[in-house]
């Protein structure tokens, strides 16, 4: 065992670092998906398209800023601007024009409608950005690399993936926990999630709450895509891959769970990354093996409850 670890120590270290960064990105999408389900009670397949559009928008804005001769650090502004634009524009449009018409309908209809929306948004991406890869890594280059000690080895790793991605994910988790528990608006959201009819009877405008929640969830998905854009080439289909993994995270954690999504994202992110480095043939199936193993033991997910509804 010791000899095997010595021979594969560097790969294990890289897998852990990559898995942490990947888990942070998946968490950003999954937590927004979980929030949307908690309030709207809709499993939104189109959430993955918001991730992809956020990534494309961030890359486009970043390339535009670079063409103006601005320093690479300005690329961070592109990430935030893209998330705000995508969430602030597409979020209300989708909620008001599409989702509001299917509240309370059969789950099959909701899935079909959101899947149709996903396909439409995928084609919109191709119409706007084409099918050629787009790459804009200015934010990642601006921070450079750091040497991470791991046993007897030293692993050079990008500071962006080591500090920015997990840092934003942790800040999002802490901010959401504080917002939902300590602010009036957050408590209103929890009230609507727990018992929508009772909340409306007390005078809460449920329509505004659902609009706010979906817009915020859309912005989180777009922010995840924006944060991912400096780390990979953007090609058609990135939204589909992300939403499938996000569903695995949500199912593993339990529908409507926020903190649980962080733990399940870490489990799935690390599992996938370890498979990539040590057993590439199992890369695709490992996240779903983790999900199936959890659901066989706890069908409601690690942190879900069979009878109660929570955010």
PDB file of N, CA, C and O in Angstrom, residues 150-193:
ATOM      1  N   UNK A 150       2.730  18.266  -1.242  1.00  0.00           N
ATOM      2  CA  UNK A 150       1.911  17.068  -1.023  1.00  0.00           C
ATOM      3  C   UNK A 150       2.857  15.899  -0.798  1.00  0.00           C
ATOM      4  O   UNK A 150       3.435  15.369  -1.751  1.00  0.00           O
ATOM      5  N   UNK A 151       3.026  15.527   0.459  1.00  0.00           N
ATOM      6  CA  UNK A 151       4.002  14.489   0.779  1.00  0.00           C
ATOM      7  C   UNK A 151       5.398  14.952   0.423  1.00  0.00           C
ATOM      8  O   UNK A 151       5.841  16.024   0.845  1.00  0.00           O
ATOM      9  N   UNK A 152       6.076  14.143  -0.363  1.00  0.00           N
ATOM     10  CA  UNK A 152       7.423  14.507  -0.794  1.00  0.00           C
ATOM     11  C   UNK A 152       7.414  15.290  -2.099  1.00  0.00           C
ATOM     12  O   UNK A 152       8.473  15.707  -2.579  1.00  0.00           O
ATOM     13  N   UNK A 153       6.242  15.472  -2.662  1.00  0.00           N
ATOM     14  CA  UNK A 153       6.133  16.159  -3.946  1.00  0.00           C
ATOM     15  C   UNK A 153       5.651  17.595  -3.751  1.00  0.00           C
ATOM     16  O   UNK A 153       5.089  17.960  -2.710  1.00  0.00           O
ATOM     17  N   UNK A 154       5.861  18.400  -4.790  1.00  0.00           N
ATOM     18  CA  UNK A 154       5.329  19.758  -4.852  1.00  0.00           C
ATOM     19  C   UNK A 154       4.518  19.865  -6.136  1.00  0.00           C
ATOM     20  O   UNK A 154       5.031  19.579  -7.229  1.00  0.00           O
ATOM     21  N   UNK A 155       3.267  20.245  -6.003  1.00  0.00           N
ATOM     22  CA  UNK A 155       2.361  20.277  -7.145  1.00  0.00           C
ATOM     23  C   UNK A 155       2.107  21.723  -7.555  1.00  0.00           C
ATOM     24  O   UNK A 155       1.552  22.497  -6.768  1.00  0.00           O
ATOM     25  N   UNK A 156       2.523  22.130  -8.755  1.00  0.00           N
ATOM     26  CA  UNK A 156       2.161  23.469  -9.238  1.00  0.00           C
ATOM     27  C   UNK A 156       0.686  23.486  -9.644  1.00  0.00           C
ATOM     28  O   UNK A 156       0.242  22.629 -10.413  1.00  0.00           O
ATOM     29  N   UNK A 157      -0.057  24.438  -9.108  1.00  0.00           N
ATOM     30  CA  UNK A 157      -1.494  24.493  -9.353  1.00  0.00           C
ATOM     31  C   UNK A 157      -1.913  25.945  -9.477  1.00  0.00           C
ATOM     32  O   UNK A 157      -1.342  26.830  -8.821  1.00  0.00           O
ATOM     33  N   UNK A 158      -2.914  26.210 -10.313  1.00  0.00           N
ATOM     34  CA  UNK A 158      -3.316  27.601 -10.527  1.00  0.00           C
ATOM     35  C   UNK A 158      -3.962  28.164  -9.265  1.00  0.00           C
ATOM     36  O   UNK A 158      -4.792  27.513  -8.616  1.00  0.00           O
ATOM     37  N   UNK A 159      -3.581  29.375  -8.918  1.00  0.00           N
ATOM     38  CA  UNK A 159      -4.148  30.031  -7.740  1.00  0.00           C
ATOM     39  C   UNK A 159      -5.642  30.267  -7.916  1.00  0.00           C
ATOM     40  O   UNK A 159      -6.402  30.260  -6.938  1.00  0.00           O
ATOM     41  N   UNK A 160      -6.056  30.471  -9.151  1.00  0.00           N
ATOM     42  CA  UNK A 160      -7.482  30.705  -9.424  1.00  0.00           C
ATOM     43  C   UNK A 160      -8.316  29.499  -8.997  1.00  0.00           C
ATOM     44  O   UNK A 160      -9.331  29.634  -8.305  1.00  0.00           O
ATOM     45  N   UNK A 161      -7.883  28.309  -9.398  1.00  0.00           N
ATOM     46  CA  UNK A 161      -8.629  27.104  -9.063  1.00  0.00           C
ATOM     47  C   UNK A 161      -8.466  26.701  -7.600  1.00  0.00           C
ATOM     48  O   UNK A 161      -9.363  26.084  -7.015  1.00  0.00           O
ATOM     49  N   UNK A 162      -7.339  27.057  -7.007  1.00  0.00           N
ATOM     50  CA  UNK A 162      -7.074  26.659  -5.626  1.00  0.00           C
ATOM     51  C   UNK A 162      -7.770  27.569  -4.623  1.00  0.00           C
ATOM     52  O   UNK A 162      -8.264  27.088  -3.583  1.00  0.00           O
ATOM     53  N   UNK A 163      -7.820  28.868  -4.917  1.00  0.00           N
ATOM     54  CA  UNK A 163      -8.356  29.825  -3.943  1.00  0.00           C
ATOM     55  C   UNK A 163      -9.688  30.453  -4.366  1.00  0.00           C
ATOM     56  O   UNK A 163     -10.615  30.533  -3.556  1.00  0.00           O
ATOM     57  N   UNK A 164      -9.791  30.880  -5.617  1.00  0.00           N
ATOM     58  CA  UNK A 164     -10.976  31.630  -6.039  1.00  0.00           C
ATOM     59  C   UNK A 164     -12.214  30.730  -6.083  1.00  0.00           C
ATOM     60  O   UNK A 164     -13.259  31.074  -5.505  1.00  0.00           O
ATOM     61  N   UNK A 165     -12.121  29.590  -6.762  1.00  0.00           N
ATOM     62  CA  UNK A 165     -13.306  28.744  -6.919  1.00  0.00           C
ATOM     63  C   UNK A 165     -13.825  28.222  -5.578  1.00  0.00           C
ATOM     64  O   UNK A 165     -15.008  28.414  -5.255  1.00  0.00           O
ATOM     65  N   UNK A 166     -12.983  27.570  -4.745  1.00  0.00           N
ATOM     66  CA  UNK A 166     -13.501  27.144  -3.440  1.00  0.00           C
ATOM     67  C   UNK A 166     -13.904  28.324  -2.556  1.00  0.00           C
ATOM     68  O   UNK A 166     -14.875  28.226  -1.794  1.00  0.00           O
ATOM     69  N   UNK A 167     -13.187  29.439  -2.672  1.00  0.00           N
ATOM     70  CA  UNK A 167     -13.523  30.605  -1.861  1.00  0.00           C
ATOM     71  C   UNK A 167     -14.895  31.161  -2.184  1.00  0.00           C
ATOM     72  O   UNK A 167     -15.683  31.488  -1.282  1.00  0.00           O
ATOM     73  N   UNK A 168     -15.210  31.261  -3.471  1.00  0.00           N
ATOM     74  CA  UNK A 168     -16.528  31.748  -3.872  1.00  0.00           C
ATOM     75  C   UNK A 168     -17.617  30.775  -3.438  1.00  0.00           C
ATOM     76  O   UNK A 168     -18.688  31.183  -2.973  1.00  0.00           O
ATOM     77  N   UNK A 169     -17.348  29.475  -3.575  1.00  0.00           N
ATOM     78  CA  UNK A 169     -18.339  28.477  -3.168  1.00  0.00           C
ATOM     79  C   UNK A 169     -18.608  28.545  -1.670  1.00  0.00           C
ATOM     80  O   UNK A 169     -19.770  28.508  -1.226  1.00  0.00           O
ATOM     81  N   UNK A 170     -17.549  28.667  -0.864  1.00  0.00           N
ATOM     82  CA  UNK A 170     -17.733  28.771   0.586  1.00  0.00           C
ATOM     83  C   UNK A 170     -18.461  30.052   0.960  1.00  0.00           C
ATOM     84  O   UNK A 170     -19.331  30.056   1.848  1.00  0.00           O
ATOM     85  N   UNK A 171     -18.110  31.147   0.290  1.00  0.00           N
ATOM     86  CA  UNK A 171     -18.792  32.414   0.560  1.00  0.00           C
ATOM     87  C   UNK A 171     -20.268  32.330   0.192  1.00  0.00           C
ATOM     88  O   UNK A 171     -21.135  32.868   0.899  1.00  0.00           O
ATOM     89  N   UNK A 172     -20.568  31.646  -0.910  1.00  0.00           N
ATOM     90  CA  UNK A 172     -21.963  31.458  -1.314  1.00  0.00           C
ATOM     91  C   UNK A 172     -22.724  30.638  -0.291  1.00  0.00           C
ATOM     92  O   UNK A 172     -23.854  30.978   0.089  1.00  0.00           O
ATOM     93  N   UNK A 173     -22.112  29.558   0.169  1.00  0.00           N
ATOM     94  CA  UNK A 173     -22.761  28.708   1.169  1.00  0.00           C
ATOM     95  C   UNK A 173     -23.025  29.476   2.458  1.00  0.00           C
ATOM     96  O   UNK A 173     -24.142  29.448   3.000  1.00  0.00           O
ATOM     97  N   UNK A 174     -22.005  30.178   2.950  1.00  0.00           N
ATOM     98  CA  UNK A 174     -22.170  30.936   4.192  1.00  0.00           C
ATOM     99  C   UNK A 174     -23.174  32.068   4.011  1.00  0.00           C
ATOM    100  O   UNK A 174     -24.003  32.332   4.894  1.00  0.00           O
ATOM    101  N   UNK A 175     -23.101  32.749   2.864  1.00  0.00           N
ATOM    102  CA  UNK A 175     -24.030  33.844   2.610  1.00  0.00           C
ATOM    103  C   UNK A 175     -25.474  33.380   2.528  1.00  0.00           C
ATOM    104  O   UNK A 175     -26.383  34.026   3.058  1.00  0.00           O
ATOM    105  N   UNK A 176     -25.697  32.235   1.869  1.00  0.00           N
ATOM    106  CA  UNK A 176     -27.055  31.702   1.775  1.00  0.00           C
ATOM    107  C   UNK A 176     -27.582  31.288   3.141  1.00  0.00           C
ATOM    108  O   UNK A 176     -28.753  31.539   3.476  1.00  0.00           O
ATOM    109  N   UNK A 177     -26.734  30.629   3.932  1.00  0.00           N
ATOM    110  CA  UNK A 177     -27.159  30.203   5.264  1.00  0.00           C
ATOM    111  C   UNK A 177     -27.545  31.413   6.111  1.00  0.00           C
ATOM    112  O   UNK A 177     -28.566  31.401   6.816  1.00  0.00           O
ATOM    113  N   UNK A 178     -26.724  32.457   6.053  1.00  0.00           N
ATOM    114  CA  UNK A 178     -27.040  33.676   6.817  1.00  0.00           C
ATOM    115  C   UNK A 178     -28.297  34.345   6.278  1.00  0.00           C
ATOM    116  O   UNK A 178     -29.175  34.759   7.044  1.00  0.00           O
ATOM    117  N   UNK A 179     -28.400  34.448   4.968  1.00  0.00           N
ATOM    118  CA  UNK A 179     -29.546  35.124   4.353  1.00  0.00           C
ATOM    119  C   UNK A 179     -30.861  34.434   4.695  1.00  0.00           C
ATOM    120  O   UNK A 179     -31.848  35.083   5.065  1.00  0.00           O
ATOM    121  N   UNK A 180     -30.895  33.110   4.594  1.00  0.00           N
ATOM    122  CA  UNK A 180     -32.138  32.382   4.821  1.00  0.00           C
ATOM    123  C   UNK A 180     -32.541  32.354   6.289  1.00  0.00           C
ATOM    124  O   UNK A 180     -33.737  32.254   6.603  1.00  0.00           O
ATOM    125  N   UNK A 181     -31.573  32.466   7.189  1.00  0.00           N
ATOM    126  CA  UNK A 181     -31.880  32.341   8.611  1.00  0.00           C
ATOM    127  C   UNK A 181     -31.926  33.673   9.352  1.00  0.00           C
ATOM    128  O   UNK A 181     -32.568  33.762  10.409  1.00  0.00           O
ATOM    129  N   UNK A 182     -31.257  34.688   8.816  1.00  0.00           N
ATOM    130  CA  UNK A 182     -31.096  35.922   9.587  1.00  0.00           C
ATOM    131  C   UNK A 182     -31.774  37.145   8.991  1.00  0.00           C
ATOM    132  O   UNK A 182     -31.836  38.188   9.656  1.00  0.00           O
ATOM    133  N   UNK A 183     -32.254  37.058   7.773  1.00  0.00           N
ATOM    134  CA  UNK A 183     -32.874  38.228   7.158  1.00  0.00           C
ATOM    135  C   UNK A 183     -34.373  38.002   6.979  1.00  0.00           C
ATOM    136  O   UNK A 183     -34.842  36.860   6.903  1.00  0.00           O
ATOM    137  N   UNK A 184     -35.115  39.106   6.920  1.00  0.00           N
ATOM    138  CA  UNK A 184     -36.564  39.011   6.762  1.00  0.00           C
ATOM    139  C   UNK A 184     -36.928  38.366   5.435  1.00  0.00           C
ATOM    140  O   UNK A 184     -37.798  37.477   5.375  1.00  0.00           O
ATOM    141  N   UNK A 185     -36.250  38.777   4.362  1.00  0.00           N
ATOM    142  CA  UNK A 185     -36.538  38.198   3.048  1.00  0.00           C
ATOM    143  C   UNK A 185     -36.241  36.710   3.032  1.00  0.00           C
ATOM    144  O   UNK A 185     -37.003  35.913   2.476  1.00  0.00           O
ATOM    145  N   UNK A 186     -35.132  36.317   3.656  1.00  0.00           N
ATOM    146  CA  UNK A 186     -34.792  34.904   3.714  1.00  0.00           C
ATOM    147  C   UNK A 186     -35.828  34.098   4.474  1.00  0.00           C
ATOM    148  O   UNK A 186     -36.210  32.999   4.067  1.00  0.00           O
ATOM    149  N   UNK A 187     -36.321  34.646   5.562  1.00  0.00           N
ATOM    150  CA  UNK A 187     -37.340  33.938   6.341  1.00  0.00           C
ATOM    151  C   UNK A 187     -38.652  33.857   5.578  1.00  0.00           C
ATOM    152  O   UNK A 187     -39.396  32.873   5.716  1.00  0.00           O
ATOM    153  N   UNK A 188     -38.934  34.862   4.774  1.00  0.00           N
ATOM    154  CA  UNK A 188     -40.132  34.807   3.932  1.00  0.00           C
ATOM    155  C   UNK A 188     -40.001  33.681   2.920  1.00  0.00           C
ATOM    156  O   UNK A 188     -40.961  32.932   2.665  1.00  0.00           O
ATOM    157  N   UNK A 189     -38.809  33.536   2.334  1.00  0.00           N
ATOM    158  CA  UNK A 189     -38.578  32.452   1.382  1.00  0.00           C
ATOM    159  C   UNK A 189     -38.768  31.100   2.057  1.00  0.00           C
ATOM    160  O   UNK A 189     -39.403  30.190   1.518  1.00  0.00           O
ATOM    161  N   UNK A 190     -38.225  30.953   3.268  1.00  0.00           N
ATOM    162  CA  UNK A 190     -38.383  29.705   4.009  1.00  0.00           C
ATOM    163  C   UNK A 190     -39.853  29.447   4.318  1.00  0.00           C
ATOM    164  O   UNK A 190     -40.335  28.307   4.234  1.00  0.00           O
ATOM    165  N   UNK A 191     -40.581  30.498   4.653  1.00  0.00           N
ATOM    166  CA  UNK A 191     -42.006  30.344   4.956  1.00  0.00           C
ATOM    167  C   UNK A 191     -42.776  29.846   3.736  1.00  0.00           C
ATOM    168  O   UNK A 191     -43.617  28.950   3.836  1.00  0.00           O
ATOM    169  N   UNK A 192     -42.487  30.421   2.573  1.00  0.00           N
ATOM    170  CA  UNK A 192     -43.159  29.988   1.347  1.00  0.00           C
ATOM    171  C   UNK A 192     -42.776  28.561   1.014  1.00  0.00           C
ATOM    172  O   UNK A 192     -43.608  27.766   0.549  1.00  0.00           O
ATOM    173  N   UNK A 193     -41.519  28.200   1.266  1.00  0.00           N
ATOM    174  CA  UNK A 193     -41.067  26.838   1.000  1.00  0.00           C
ATOM    175  C   UNK A 193     -41.781  25.835   1.906  1.00  0.00           C
ATOM    176  O   UNK A 193     -42.210  24.770   1.461  1.00  0.00           O
TER     177      UNK A 193
END
